[in-house]
mmCIF file of C-alpha atoms in Angstrom:
data_model
loop_
_atom_site.group_PDB
_atom_site.id
_atom_site.type_symbol
_atom_site.label_atom_id
_atom_site.label_comp_id
_atom_site.label_asym_id
_atom_site.label_seq_id
_atom_site.Cartn_x
_atom_site.Cartn_y
_atom_site.Cartn_z
ATOM 1 C CA ASP A 1 -133.084 51.049 138.954
ATOM 2 C CA ALA A 2 -133.991 50.278 142.912
ATOM 3 C CA LEU A 3 -137.474 48.913 141.996
ATOM 4 C CA LYS A 4 -135.935 46.434 140.122
ATOM 5 C CA ALA A 5 -133.098 45.570 143.144
ATOM 6 C CA ILE A 6 -135.864 45.750 145.369
ATOM 7 C CA GLU A 7 -138.754 43.659 143.269
ATOM 8 C CA ARG A 8 -135.149 40.599 142.864
ATOM 9 C CA LYS A 9 -135.549 40.308 147.233
ATOM 10 C CA GLU A 10 -131.687 39.734 146.915
ATOM 11 C CA HIS A 11 -131.331 42.507 150.416
ATOM 12 C CA ASP A 12 -132.813 40.736 154.224
ATOM 13 C CA VAL A 13 -132.747 44.949 154.319
ATOM 14 C CA CYS A 14 -132.909 47.939 152.598
ATOM 15 C CA LEU A 15 -132.615 51.436 153.099
ATOM 16 C CA LEU A 16 -133.934 54.778 151.397
ATOM 17 C CA ASP A 17 -132.457 57.578 151.199
ATOM 18 C CA TYR A 18 -135.379 60.214 151.479
ATOM 19 C CA ARG A 19 -133.996 62.685 149.066
ATOM 20 C CA LEU A 20 -133.779 60.507 145.347
ATOM 21 C CA GLY A 21 -133.192 63.877 142.616
ATOM 22 C CA GLU A 22 -136.133 63.113 141.146
ATOM 23 C CA HIS A 23 -138.097 61.038 143.586
ATOM 24 C CA SER A 24 -138.280 60.850 147.412
ATOM 25 C CA GLY A 25 -137.512 57.880 149.127
ATOM 26 C CA LEU A 26 -141.611 58.495 150.050
ATOM 27 C CA GLU A 27 -142.456 57.221 147.020
ATOM 28 C CA LEU A 28 -139.984 54.760 145.915
ATOM 29 C CA LEU A 29 -140.874 52.863 149.367
ATOM 30 C CA ARG A 30 -144.625 53.503 148.745
ATOM 31 C CA GLU A 31 -144.232 51.642 145.908
ATOM 32 C CA ALA A 32 -142.159 48.924 146.151
ATOM 33 C CA LEU A 33 -145.128 48.197 148.925
ATOM 34 C CA GLU A 34 -147.749 48.321 146.324
ATOM 35 C CA ARG A 35 -145.620 45.512 144.283
ATOM 36 C CA GLY A 36 -145.736 43.469 147.328
ATOM 37 C CA HIS A 37 -142.215 44.089 148.794
ATOM 38 C CA LYS A 38 -142.119 42.158 152.086
ATOM 39 C CA GLY A 39 -138.281 42.573 153.558
ATOM 40 C CA PRO A 40 -138.257 45.704 156.020
ATOM 41 C CA ILE A 41 -137.142 49.632 154.383
ATOM 42 C CA ILE A 42 -135.794 51.850 156.637
ATOM 43 C CA LEU A 43 -135.827 55.338 156.026
ATOM 44 C CA LEU A 44 -132.592 58.296 155.583
ATOM 45 C CA THR A 45 -132.779 61.304 155.781
ATOM 46 C CA GLY A 46 -130.271 64.468 156.277
ATOM 47 C CA GLN A 47 -132.369 66.599 158.476
ATOM 48 C CA GLY A 48 -135.029 65.636 161.266
ATOM 49 C CA ASP A 49 -138.263 66.200 160.064
ATOM 50 C CA ARG A 50 -141.498 64.589 162.197
ATOM 51 C CA LYS A 51 -143.576 65.300 159.442
ATOM 52 C CA VAL A 52 -141.737 62.997 157.196
ATOM 53 C CA ASP A 53 -140.820 60.862 160.124
ATOM 54 C CA LEU A 54 -144.371 60.295 161.084
ATOM 55 C CA GLU A 55 -146.025 59.939 156.486
ATOM 56 C CA ALA A 56 -142.510 57.673 156.343
ATOM 57 C CA MET A 57 -144.501 55.336 159.632
ATOM 58 C CA GLN A 58 -147.292 55.861 157.394
ATOM 59 C CA ALA A 59 -146.403 54.840 154.809
ATOM 60 C CA GLY A 60 -144.539 51.675 156.119
ATOM 61 C CA ALA A 61 -141.195 51.868 156.730
ATOM 62 C CA ALA A 62 -140.413 49.930 159.546
ATOM 63 C CA ASP A 63 -138.079 53.145 161.044
ATOM 64 C CA TYR A 64 -136.676 56.466 159.934
ATOM 65 C CA LEU A 65 -133.388 57.974 160.220
ATOM 66 C CA VAL A 66 -130.823 60.680 160.365
ATOM 67 C CA LYS A 67 -128.345 60.227 158.688
ATOM 68 C CA GLY A 68 -125.629 61.987 160.503
ATOM 69 C CA GLN A 69 -127.015 61.001 163.949
ATOM 70 C CA ILE A 70 -126.597 56.973 162.346
ATOM 71 C CA ASP A 71 -123.669 55.069 164.927
ATOM 72 C CA ALA A 72 -123.132 50.979 164.548
ATOM 73 C CA PRO A 73 -125.120 50.757 167.359
ATOM 74 C CA LEU A 74 -128.208 52.747 166.219
ATOM 75 C CA LEU A 75 -127.783 51.493 162.453
ATOM 76 C CA GLU A 76 -127.993 48.168 164.604
ATOM 77 C CA ARG A 77 -131.088 48.190 166.510
ATOM 78 C CA SER A 78 -132.872 49.625 163.905
ATOM 79 C CA ILE A 79 -132.647 46.576 162.026
ATOM 80 C CA ARG A 80 -133.684 44.326 164.780
ATOM 81 C CA TYR A 81 -136.468 46.031 165.376
ATOM 82 C CA ALA A 82 -136.596 46.100 162.142
ATOM 83 C CA PHE A 83 -136.722 42.204 161.346
ATOM 84 C CA THR A 84 -138.917 41.945 164.673
ATOM 85 C CA ARG A 85 -141.770 43.753 163.486
ATOM 86 C CA THR A 86 -141.591 41.956 160.302
ATOM 87 C CA LEU A 87 -141.074 38.731 162.258
ATOM 88 C CA ARG A 88 -144.146 39.631 164.171
ATOM 89 C CA ILE A 89 -146.231 40.825 160.397
ATOM 90 C CA LEU A 90 -145.662 37.388 159.569
ATOM 91 C CA GLY A 91 -146.214 35.199 162.070
ATOM 92 C CA GLU A 92 -149.576 36.629 162.631
ATOM 93 C CA SER A 93 -149.717 36.631 158.844
ATOM 94 C CA GLU A 94 -148.733 32.734 158.695
ATOM 95 C CA LYS A 95 -151.556 32.458 161.824
ATOM 96 C CA ARG A 96 -154.217 33.364 159.954
ATOM 97 C CA PHE A 97 -153.179 31.453 156.653
ATOM 98 C CA ARG A 98 -153.101 28.598 158.913
ATOM 99 C CA SER A 99 -156.571 28.850 160.369
ATOM 100 C CA LEU A 100 -158.209 29.375 156.753
ATOM 101 C CA VAL A 101 -156.260 26.180 155.573
ATOM 102 C CA GLN A 102 -157.204 24.532 159.270
ATOM 103 C CA ASN A 103 -161.435 25.636 159.339
ATOM 104 C CA GLY A 104 -161.776 26.246 154.819
ATOM 105 C CA SER A 105 -164.281 23.461 153.130
ATOM 106 C CA ASP A 106 -161.811 23.313 150.841
ATOM 107 C CA ILE A 107 -159.502 20.710 150.081
ATOM 108 C CA ILE A 108 -155.863 22.189 150.310
ATOM 109 C CA THR A 109 -153.171 19.534 149.270
ATOM 110 C CA ILE A 110 -149.213 19.791 148.438
ATOM 111 C CA LEU A 111 -146.871 18.126 146.221
ATOM 112 C CA ASP A 112 -144.039 18.173 145.715
ATOM 113 C CA ALA A 113 -142.546 17.962 142.054
ATOM 114 C CA GLU A 114 -142.759 14.027 142.321
ATOM 115 C CA GLY A 115 -146.715 14.394 143.296
ATOM 116 C CA THR A 116 -146.490 13.237 146.055
ATOM 117 C CA ILE A 117 -148.803 14.876 149.066
ATOM 118 C CA GLN A 118 -146.799 16.785 151.724
ATOM 119 C CA TYR A 119 -149.626 18.221 153.402
ATOM 120 C CA GLN A 120 -153.613 17.426 153.319
ATOM 121 C CA SER A 121 -156.368 19.777 154.894
ATOM 122 C CA PRO A 122 -158.518 18.500 157.768
ATOM 123 C CA SER A 123 -161.596 19.022 155.066
ATOM 124 C CA ILE A 124 -160.422 15.944 152.767
ATOM 125 C CA GLU A 125 -161.604 13.794 155.736
ATOM 126 C CA ARG A 126 -165.477 15.072 155.085
ATOM 127 C CA LEU A 127 -165.242 15.787 151.359
ATOM 128 C CA LEU A 128 -163.555 12.588 150.618
ATOM 129 C CA GLY A 129 -163.367 10.409 153.238
ATOM 130 C CA TYR A 130 -159.595 9.982 154.071
ATOM 131 C CA SER A 131 -157.626 11.025 157.282
ATOM 132 C CA THR A 132 -155.471 13.711 156.323
ATOM 133 C CA GLU A 133 -153.109 10.713 157.401
ATOM 134 C CA ASP A 134 -153.803 8.626 154.723
ATOM 135 C CA LEU A 135 -152.965 10.554 152.456
ATOM 136 C CA VAL A 136 -149.673 12.361 153.499
ATOM 137 C CA GLY A 137 -146.528 10.144 151.776
ATOM 138 C CA GLN A 138 -149.018 8.660 149.034
ATOM 139 C CA ASN A 139 -148.151 9.642 146.165
ATOM 140 C CA ALA A 140 -151.647 11.709 144.316
ATOM 141 C CA PHE A 141 -151.932 10.357 141.326
ATOM 142 C CA ASP A 142 -152.852 7.243 142.452
ATOM 143 C CA TYR A 143 -156.066 8.791 143.444
ATOM 144 C CA VAL A 144 -157.128 10.007 139.971
ATOM 145 C CA HIS A 145 -159.161 8.230 137.529
ATOM 146 C CA PRO A 146 -157.233 6.259 134.425
ATOM 147 C CA GLU A 147 -159.532 8.428 131.818
ATOM 148 C CA ASP A 148 -157.372 11.767 133.902
ATOM 149 C CA LEU A 149 -154.094 10.535 134.592
ATOM 150 C CA GLU A 150 -152.025 11.086 131.333
ATOM 151 C CA ARG A 151 -154.118 15.048 130.857
ATOM 152 C CA VAL A 152 -153.379 15.421 134.969
ATOM 153 C CA ARG A 153 -149.715 14.744 134.641
ATOM 154 C CA SER A 154 -149.007 15.918 132.008
ATOM 155 C CA ILE A 155 -150.550 19.590 133.316
ATOM 156 C CA PHE A 156 -149.136 19.000 136.342
ATOM 157 C CA GLY A 157 -145.426 19.234 134.550
ATOM 158 C CA GLU A 158 -145.933 22.224 133.036
ATOM 159 C CA ILE A 159 -147.104 23.714 136.654
ATOM 160 C CA THR A 160 -143.438 22.788 137.735
ATOM 161 C CA LYS A 161 -141.586 23.582 134.853
ATOM 162 C CA ARG A 162 -142.634 27.697 135.920
ATOM 163 C CA SER A 163 -143.838 29.351 138.888
ATOM 164 C CA GLY A 164 -147.624 31.150 139.007
ATOM 165 C CA ALA A 165 -151.128 30.183 139.454
ATOM 166 C CA SER A 166 -152.666 28.205 136.892
ATOM 167 C CA GLY A 167 -156.178 27.925 135.699
ATOM 168 C CA PRO A 168 -158.307 25.226 137.143
ATOM 169 C CA VAL A 169 -157.487 21.713 136.687
ATOM 170 C CA GLU A 170 -160.631 19.465 136.379
ATOM 171 C CA VAL A 171 -159.978 15.566 137.577
ATOM 172 C CA ARG A 172 -162.159 12.412 138.773
ATOM 173 C CA PHE A 173 -159.974 11.783 142.031
ATOM 174 C CA ARG A 174 -161.044 8.776 143.887
ATOM 175 C CA HIS A 175 -162.983 8.964 147.780
ATOM 176 C CA ALA A 176 -161.916 5.881 150.062
ATOM 177 C CA ASP A 177 -165.310 4.210 149.956
ATOM 178 C CA GLY A 178 -163.973 3.929 146.111
ATOM 179 C CA SER A 179 -165.902 5.660 143.920
ATOM 180 C CA TRP A 180 -164.926 8.768 142.283
ATOM 181 C CA ARG A 181 -165.825 12.905 142.646
ATOM 182 C CA ASP A 182 -164.704 15.129 140.546
ATOM 183 C CA LEU A 183 -162.419 17.638 141.805
ATOM 184 C CA GLU A 184 -161.733 21.413 140.530
#
């Protein structure tokens, strides 16, 4: 039940008790992280135990608190530090992602639900002759070969109806010089 609650992502922070009966809070923490949970998790225990403390931190807990010693300022500090750590990790991840997108050889385009280009990676210039400014705000379907348009619109419609990954789509896209290029 706890894993289902964590996966719903309805909470900003999770407080897990170390003793959960059949399973430990450490097992739940590890399972949540293996399933991709990114939010801070603070492990609570009834007794201070350095071994459990170290194990919790190595497993990915944002903090470890002894229940009998928790007061409002300590809990507030722990939550604040957990968020600060999470924001730092997300910031580092964003920098890596941005570097990959900005410097990668693949074209990366972000479209809104209508097909309007919201973001265009710099590789568009080298591969299709457009500057990023040329395309942002334009409708991507205006650049799709007329013979591919109906199929691509249909696939795009299906993708926007459901979340998750889709398979590759091959499309002919107009180069800045007017010729057509095959893209996946």
